Amino acid sequence: EPEVTQTPSHQVTQMGQEVILRCVPISNHLYFYWYRQILGQKVEFLVSFYNNEISEKSEIFDDQFSVERPDGSNFTLKIRSTKLEDSAMYFCASTQKVRRMYTDTQYFGPGTRLTVL
Amino acid sequence: KQEVTQIPAALSVPEGENLVLNCSFTDSAIYNLQWFRQDPGKGLTSLLLIQSSQREQTSGRLNASLDKSSGRSTLYIAASQPGDSATYLCAVRPASGTYKYIFGTGTRLKVLA
């Protein structure tokens, strides 16, 4: 079965450094997402991306965050200057079809654990 | 603002029991609801997706129901097995033109052999 992949599985960085988290969505999917889960807390939506642009972002997704689809397969999340509170598990997700009242199943990747020291 | 709550937060049952996990949401205006399974340190696996026009979905030993008007969904697991041990999350897609899902707090299930 096709799956979403993410690299790296674990990233350790110093506060203030830039990190790039990478995702390869399922090949025929058109909608891409980033979520995060701080340890012990709920999974939170960060951003959705469709047709090479951000379709929606949350309050968490401030100017420190950016997303990109640099080629036909990768989908990246960049954090420009990491803070301690950015430590979390970051999940990439993709879905094939979203209509006004209908959504296909969202497929999630295994996550990247980001630790900011 | 949509809030999703899951009860109980944790559950421990002997193998073979049938069990029910509950999910409630404060705003009944949703497009659909998904149930996910999360294993420790792993990603989320979609179990069942219920569109707003549907009342229930079934997959193997799993059955999920949706009562939009009362803001509730239940996940029924029949004949539980130790391999069912995981955290179960429900998530709703609000009917406000949004693409995102709002997740619940999760139920941590342990099935004892």
mmCIF file of C-alpha atoms in Angstrom:
data_model
loop_
_atom_site.group_PDB
_atom_site.id
_atom_site.type_symbol
_atom_site.label_atom_id
_atom_site.label_comp_id
_atom_site.label_asym_id
_atom_site.label_seq_id
_atom_site.Cartn_x
_atom_site.Cartn_y
_atom_site.Cartn_z
ATOM 1 C CA GLU A 1 0.000 0.000 0.000
ATOM 2 C CA PRO A 2 1.341 3.488 -0.806
ATOM 3 C CA GLU A 3 2.519 5.475 2.174
ATOM 4 C CA VAL A 4 3.709 8.918 3.198
ATOM 5 C CA THR A 5 7.368 8.993 4.176
ATOM 6 C CA GLN A 6 9.227 11.538 6.288
ATOM 7 C CA THR A 7 12.880 12.253 6.923
ATOM 8 C CA PRO A 8 14.643 12.453 9.240
ATOM 9 C CA SER A 9 12.904 10.391 11.908
ATOM 10 C CA HIS A 10 14.620 12.429 14.623
ATOM 11 C CA GLN A 11 16.268 15.836 14.377
ATOM 12 C CA VAL A 12 18.180 17.482 17.195
ATOM 13 C CA THR A 13 19.066 21.146 16.784
ATOM 14 C CA GLN A 14 20.243 24.126 18.769
ATOM 15 C CA MET A 15 17.886 27.003 19.504
ATOM 16 C CA GLY A 16 18.059 29.597 16.751
ATOM 17 C CA GLN A 17 19.099 27.166 14.041
ATOM 18 C CA GLU A 18 17.130 26.511 10.886
ATOM 19 C CA VAL A 19 15.663 23.079 10.250
ATOM 20 C CA ILE A 20 14.012 21.547 7.221
ATOM 21 C CA LEU A 21 11.695 18.600 7.639
ATOM 22 C CA ARG A 22 11.026 16.544 4.547
ATOM 23 C CA CYS A 23 8.033 14.573 3.410
ATOM 24 C CA VAL A 24 7.200 12.534 0.345
ATOM 25 C CA PRO A 25 3.403 12.387 0.002
ATOM 26 C CA ILE A 26 1.579 9.638 -1.841
ATOM 27 C CA SER A 27 2.216 10.161 -5.528
ATOM 28 C CA ASN A 28 -1.297 10.849 -6.823
ATOM 29 C CA HIS A 29 -2.349 13.018 -3.893
ATOM 30 C CA LEU A 30 -2.986 16.711 -4.384
ATOM 31 C CA TYR A 31 -3.480 18.100 -0.876
ATOM 32 C CA PHE A 32 -0.691 18.218 1.653
ATOM 33 C CA TYR A 33 -0.624 19.069 5.328
ATOM 34 C CA TRP A 34 1.668 19.558 8.280
ATOM 35 C CA TYR A 35 0.506 18.858 11.821
ATOM 36 C CA ARG A 36 2.464 18.798 15.051
ATOM 37 C CA GLN A 37 2.059 17.067 18.386
ATOM 38 C CA ILE A 38 3.822 18.391 21.453
ATOM 39 C CA LEU A 39 4.499 15.568 23.889
ATOM 40 C CA GLY A 40 1.355 14.707 25.808
ATOM 41 C CA GLN A 41 -0.813 17.146 23.879
ATOM 42 C CA LYS A 42 -3.264 17.038 21.003
ATOM 43 C CA VAL A 43 -2.307 16.823 17.355
ATOM 44 C CA GLU A 44 -2.515 20.395 16.012
ATOM 45 C CA PHE A 45 -2.967 21.599 12.462
ATOM 46 C CA LEU A 46 -0.220 23.837 11.076
ATOM 47 C CA VAL A 47 -0.795 24.325 7.355
ATOM 48 C CA SER A 48 -2.430 22.911 4.248
ATOM 49 C CA PHE A 49 -1.045 23.211 0.727
ATOM 50 C CA TYR A 50 -2.705 22.765 -2.633
ATOM 51 C CA ASN A 51 -1.816 23.729 -6.170
ATOM 52 C CA ASN A 52 1.560 25.074 -5.070
ATOM 53 C CA GLU A 53 0.239 27.471 -2.523
ATOM 54 C CA ILE A 54 -0.861 27.579 1.086
ATOM 55 C CA SER A 55 -4.612 27.050 1.287
ATOM 56 C CA GLU A 56 -4.901 27.475 5.035
ATOM 57 C CA LYS A 57 -2.653 28.028 8.040
ATOM 58 C CA SER A 58 -3.134 28.113 11.765
ATOM 59 C CA GLU A 59 -2.103 30.756 14.283
ATOM 60 C CA ILE A 60 0.916 28.601 15.116
ATOM 61 C CA PHE A 61 2.216 28.909 11.554
ATOM 62 C CA ASP A 62 3.884 32.297 11.895
ATOM 63 C CA ASP A 63 6.661 33.920 9.878
ATOM 64 C CA GLN A 64 9.186 31.453 11.259
ATOM 65 C CA PHE A 65 7.534 28.665 9.303
ATOM 66 C CA SER A 66 7.407 28.088 5.576
ATOM 67 C CA VAL A 67 6.444 25.233 3.291
ATOM 68 C CA GLU A 68 7.564 24.339 -0.166
ATOM 69 C CA ARG A 69 7.074 21.719 -2.811
ATOM 70 C CA PRO A 70 10.448 22.037 -4.522
ATOM 71 C CA ASP A 71 9.816 19.274 -7.038
ATOM 72 C CA GLY A 72 7.099 16.845 -7.995
ATOM 73 C CA SER A 73 7.564 14.592 -5.009
ATOM 74 C CA ASN A 74 8.887 16.365 -1.915
ATOM 75 C CA PHE A 75 6.997 18.606 0.494
ATOM 76 C CA THR A 76 9.083 20.456 3.085
ATOM 77 C CA LEU A 77 8.516 22.384 6.293
ATOM 78 C CA LYS A 78 11.175 24.913 7.229
ATOM 79 C CA ILE A 79 11.543 26.515 10.623
ATOM 80 C CA ARG A 80 13.875 29.493 10.267
ATOM 81 C CA SER A 81 14.978 30.077 13.838
ATOM 82 C CA THR A 82 13.938 27.278 16.143
ATOM 83 C CA LYS A 83 12.704 27.882 19.664
ATOM 84 C CA LEU A 84 12.566 25.487 22.592
ATOM 85 C CA GLU A 85 8.780 25.346 22.255
ATOM 86 C CA ASP A 86 9.094 24.043 18.682
ATOM 87 C CA SER A 87 10.124 20.681 20.122
ATOM 88 C CA ALA A 88 7.410 18.296 18.984
ATOM 89 C CA MET A 89 6.567 15.468 16.633
ATOM 90 C CA TYR A 90 5.821 16.866 13.184
ATOM 91 C CA PHE A 91 3.505 14.884 10.936
ATOM 92 C CA CYS A 92 3.055 15.263 7.227
ATOM 93 C CA ALA A 93 -0.240 14.127 5.695
ATOM 94 C CA SER A 94 -1.706 13.937 2.236
ATOM 95 C CA THR A 95 -5.062 13.289 0.680
ATOM 96 C CA GLN A 96 -6.151 12.792 -2.873
ATOM 97 C CA LYS A 97 -9.341 14.749 -3.003
ATOM 98 C CA VAL A 98 -11.012 17.493 -1.024
ATOM 99 C CA ARG A 99 -14.337 18.923 -2.045
ATOM 100 C CA ARG A 100 -16.618 21.281 -0.202
ATOM 101 C CA MET A 101 -18.341 18.615 1.845
ATOM 102 C CA TYR A 102 -16.186 15.610 1.160
ATOM 103 C CA THR A 103 -12.674 14.584 2.040
ATOM 104 C CA ASP A 104 -10.811 11.478 1.172
ATOM 105 C CA THR A 105 -8.918 9.654 3.869
ATOM 106 C CA GLN A 106 -5.904 11.556 5.157
ATOM 107 C CA TYR A 107 -2.742 9.475 5.157
ATOM 108 C CA PHE A 108 -0.150 10.421 7.734
ATOM 109 C CA GLY A 109 3.585 9.860 7.700
ATOM 110 C CA PRO A 110 5.476 8.347 10.644
ATOM 111 C CA GLY A 111 6.559 11.779 11.871
ATOM 112 C CA THR A 112 9.804 13.608 12.596
ATOM 113 C CA ARG A 113 10.659 14.131 16.221
ATOM 114 C CA LEU A 114 12.238 17.577 16.538
ATOM 115 C CA THR A 115 14.224 18.307 19.674
ATOM 116 C CA VAL A 116 15.393 21.876 20.192
ATOM 117 C CA LEU A 117 18.127 22.315 22.812
ATOM 118 C CA LYS B 1 -14.579 27.277 18.266
ATOM 119 C CA GLN B 2 -14.699 23.519 17.685
ATOM 120 C CA GLU B 3 -13.491 21.387 20.590
ATOM 121 C CA VAL B 4 -13.124 17.613 20.425
ATOM 122 C CA THR B 5 -13.073 15.528 23.583
ATOM 123 C CA GLN B 6 -12.552 11.814 24.050
ATOM 124 C CA ILE B 7 -13.644 9.710 26.971
ATOM 125 C CA PRO B 8 -12.159 7.781 28.621
ATOM 126 C CA ALA B 9 -8.606 9.093 28.509
ATOM 127 C CA ALA B 10 -7.271 5.628 29.240
ATOM 128 C CA LEU B 11 -8.771 2.159 29.264
ATOM 129 C CA SER B 12 -7.426 -1.231 30.244
ATOM 130 C CA VAL B 13 -9.440 -4.342 29.379
ATOM 131 C CA PRO B 14 -8.877 -8.104 29.258
ATOM 132 C CA GLU B 15 -8.526 -9.723 25.870
ATOM 133 C CA GLY B 16 -11.790 -10.666 24.189
ATOM 134 C CA GLU B 17 -13.899 -7.841 25.558
ATOM 135 C CA ASN B 18 -16.029 -5.663 23.350
ATOM 136 C CA LEU B 19 -15.413 -1.998 24.037
ATOM 137 C CA VAL B 20 -16.626 1.447 23.123
ATOM 138 C CA LEU B 21 -14.570 4.587 22.778
ATOM 139 C CA ASN B 22 -16.359 7.915 22.811
ATOM 140 C CA CYS B 23 -15.731 11.153 20.963
ATOM 141 C CA SER B 24 -17.717 14.352 21.360
ATOM 142 C CA PHE B 25 -17.481 17.619 19.491
ATOM 143 C CA THR B 26 -18.981 20.976 20.397
ATOM 144 C CA ASP B 27 -20.072 22.183 16.949
ATOM 145 C CA SER B 28 -22.268 19.793 14.958
ATOM 146 C CA ALA B 29 -21.382 21.522 11.681
ATOM 147 C CA ILE B 30 -18.811 19.087 10.360
ATOM 148 C CA TYR B 31 -18.054 17.617 6.954
ATOM 149 C CA ASN B 32 -16.691 14.341 8.254
ATOM 150 C CA LEU B 33 -15.011 12.550 11.124
ATOM 151 C CA GLN B 34 -12.044 10.206 11.114
ATOM 152 C CA TRP B 35 -10.848 7.717 13.670
ATOM 153 C CA PHE B 36 -7.103 7.137 13.828
ATOM 154 C CA ARG B 37 -4.821 4.739 15.626
ATOM 155 C CA GLN B 38 -1.462 5.933 16.955
ATOM 156 C CA ASP B 39 1.184 3.526 18.181
ATOM 157 C CA PRO B 40 3.900 4.847 20.526
ATOM 158 C CA GLY B 41 6.422 6.963 18.630
ATOM 159 C CA LYS B 42 4.664 6.296 15.350
ATOM 160 C CA GLY B 43 2.433 8.113 12.927
ATOM 161 C CA LEU B 44 -1.334 8.036 12.648
ATOM 162 C CA THR B 45 -3.159 5.293 10.803
ATOM 163 C CA SER B 46 -6.637 6.078 9.541
ATOM 164 C CA LEU B 47 -9.133 3.449 10.680
ATOM 165 C CA LEU B 48 -12.495 4.754 9.551
ATOM 166 C CA LEU B 49 -13.783 7.865 7.822
ATOM 167 C CA ILE B 50 -17.427 8.857 8.187
ATOM 168 C CA GLN B 51 -18.794 11.525 5.873
ATOM 169 C CA SER B 52 -21.421 13.884 7.318
ATOM 170 C CA SER B 53 -24.195 12.162 5.359
ATOM 171 C CA GLN B 54 -23.330 8.748 6.816
ATOM 172 C CA ARG B 55 -24.351 7.242 10.129
ATOM 173 C CA GLU B 56 -21.714 4.537 10.460
ATOM 174 C CA GLN B 57 -18.776 2.772 8.897
ATOM 175 C CA THR B 58 -17.428 -0.707 9.482
ATOM 176 C CA SER B 59 -14.061 -2.296 8.914
ATOM 177 C CA GLY B 60 -13.453 -5.782 10.260
ATOM 178 C CA ARG B 61 -13.893 -5.721 14.030
ATOM 179 C CA LEU B 62 -14.284 -1.947 14.072
ATOM 180 C CA ASN B 63 -17.523 -0.031 13.790
ATOM 181 C CA ALA B 64 -17.788 3.733 14.042
ATOM 182 C CA SER B 65 -21.037 5.616 14.360
ATOM 183 C CA LEU B 66 -21.755 9.295 13.942
ATOM 184 C CA ASP B 67 -24.593 11.318 15.449
ATOM 185 C CA LYS B 68 -23.932 14.785 14.122
ATOM 186 C CA SER B 69 -26.874 16.483 15.782
ATOM 187 C CA SER B 70 -25.736 15.442 19.241
ATOM 188 C CA GLY B 71 -22.057 15.945 18.472
ATOM 189 C CA ARG B 72 -21.018 12.373 19.165
ATOM 190 C CA SER B 73 -19.193 9.499 17.611
ATOM 191 C CA THR B 74 -18.368 6.093 19.015
ATOM 192 C CA LEU B 75 -15.777 3.560 17.968
ATOM 193 C CA TYR B 76 -16.787 0.014 18.785
ATOM 194 C CA ILE B 77 -14.066 -2.634 18.896
ATOM 195 C CA ALA B 78 -15.299 -6.207 18.964
ATOM 196 C CA ALA B 79 -13.391 -9.075 20.561
ATOM 197 C CA SER B 80 -10.402 -6.943 21.534
ATOM 198 C CA GLN B 81 -6.875 -8.323 21.117
ATOM 199 C CA PRO B 82 -3.512 -7.301 22.622
ATOM 200 C CA GLY B 83 -2.547 -5.997 19.185
ATOM 201 C CA ASP B 84 -5.320 -3.404 19.512
ATOM 202 C CA SER B 85 -3.322 -1.679 22.252
ATOM 203 C CA ALA B 86 -2.651 1.861 21.035
ATOM 204 C CA THR B 87 -3.965 5.393 21.347
ATOM 205 C CA TYR B 88 -7.145 6.062 19.407
ATOM 206 C CA LEU B 89 -7.792 9.564 18.135
ATOM 207 C CA CYS B 90 -10.869 11.053 16.578
ATOM 208 C CA ALA B 91 -10.704 14.112 14.371
ATOM 209 C CA VAL B 92 -13.377 16.273 12.753
ATOM 210 C CA ARG B 93 -13.283 18.458 9.670
ATOM 211 C CA PRO B 94 -15.379 21.546 10.455
ATOM 212 C CA ALA B 95 -17.925 22.653 7.867
ATOM 213 C CA SER B 96 -16.489 26.123 7.552
ATOM 214 C CA GLY B 97 -14.591 25.872 4.309
ATOM 215 C CA THR B 98 -11.539 24.638 6.130
ATOM 216 C CA TYR B 99 -9.278 21.839 4.975
ATOM 217 C CA LYS B 100 -7.936 20.959 8.386
ATOM 218 C CA TYR B 101 -8.865 18.349 10.945
ATOM 219 C CA ILE B 102 -9.302 19.134 14.631
ATOM 220 C CA PHE B 103 -8.147 16.315 16.840
ATOM 221 C CA GLY B 104 -9.413 14.984 20.113
ATOM 222 C CA THR B 105 -7.395 14.252 23.201
ATOM 223 C CA GLY B 106 -7.186 10.524 22.504
ATOM 224 C CA THR B 107 -7.995 7.331 24.392
ATOM 225 C CA ARG B 108 -5.044 5.190 25.405
ATOM 226 C CA LEU B 109 -6.156 1.561 25.170
ATOM 227 C CA LYS B 110 -4.373 -1.404 26.685
ATOM 228 C CA VAL B 111 -5.685 -4.898 26.015
ATOM 229 C CA LEU B 112 -4.309 -7.454 28.443
ATOM 230 C CA ALA B 113 -3.518 -10.985 27.314
#
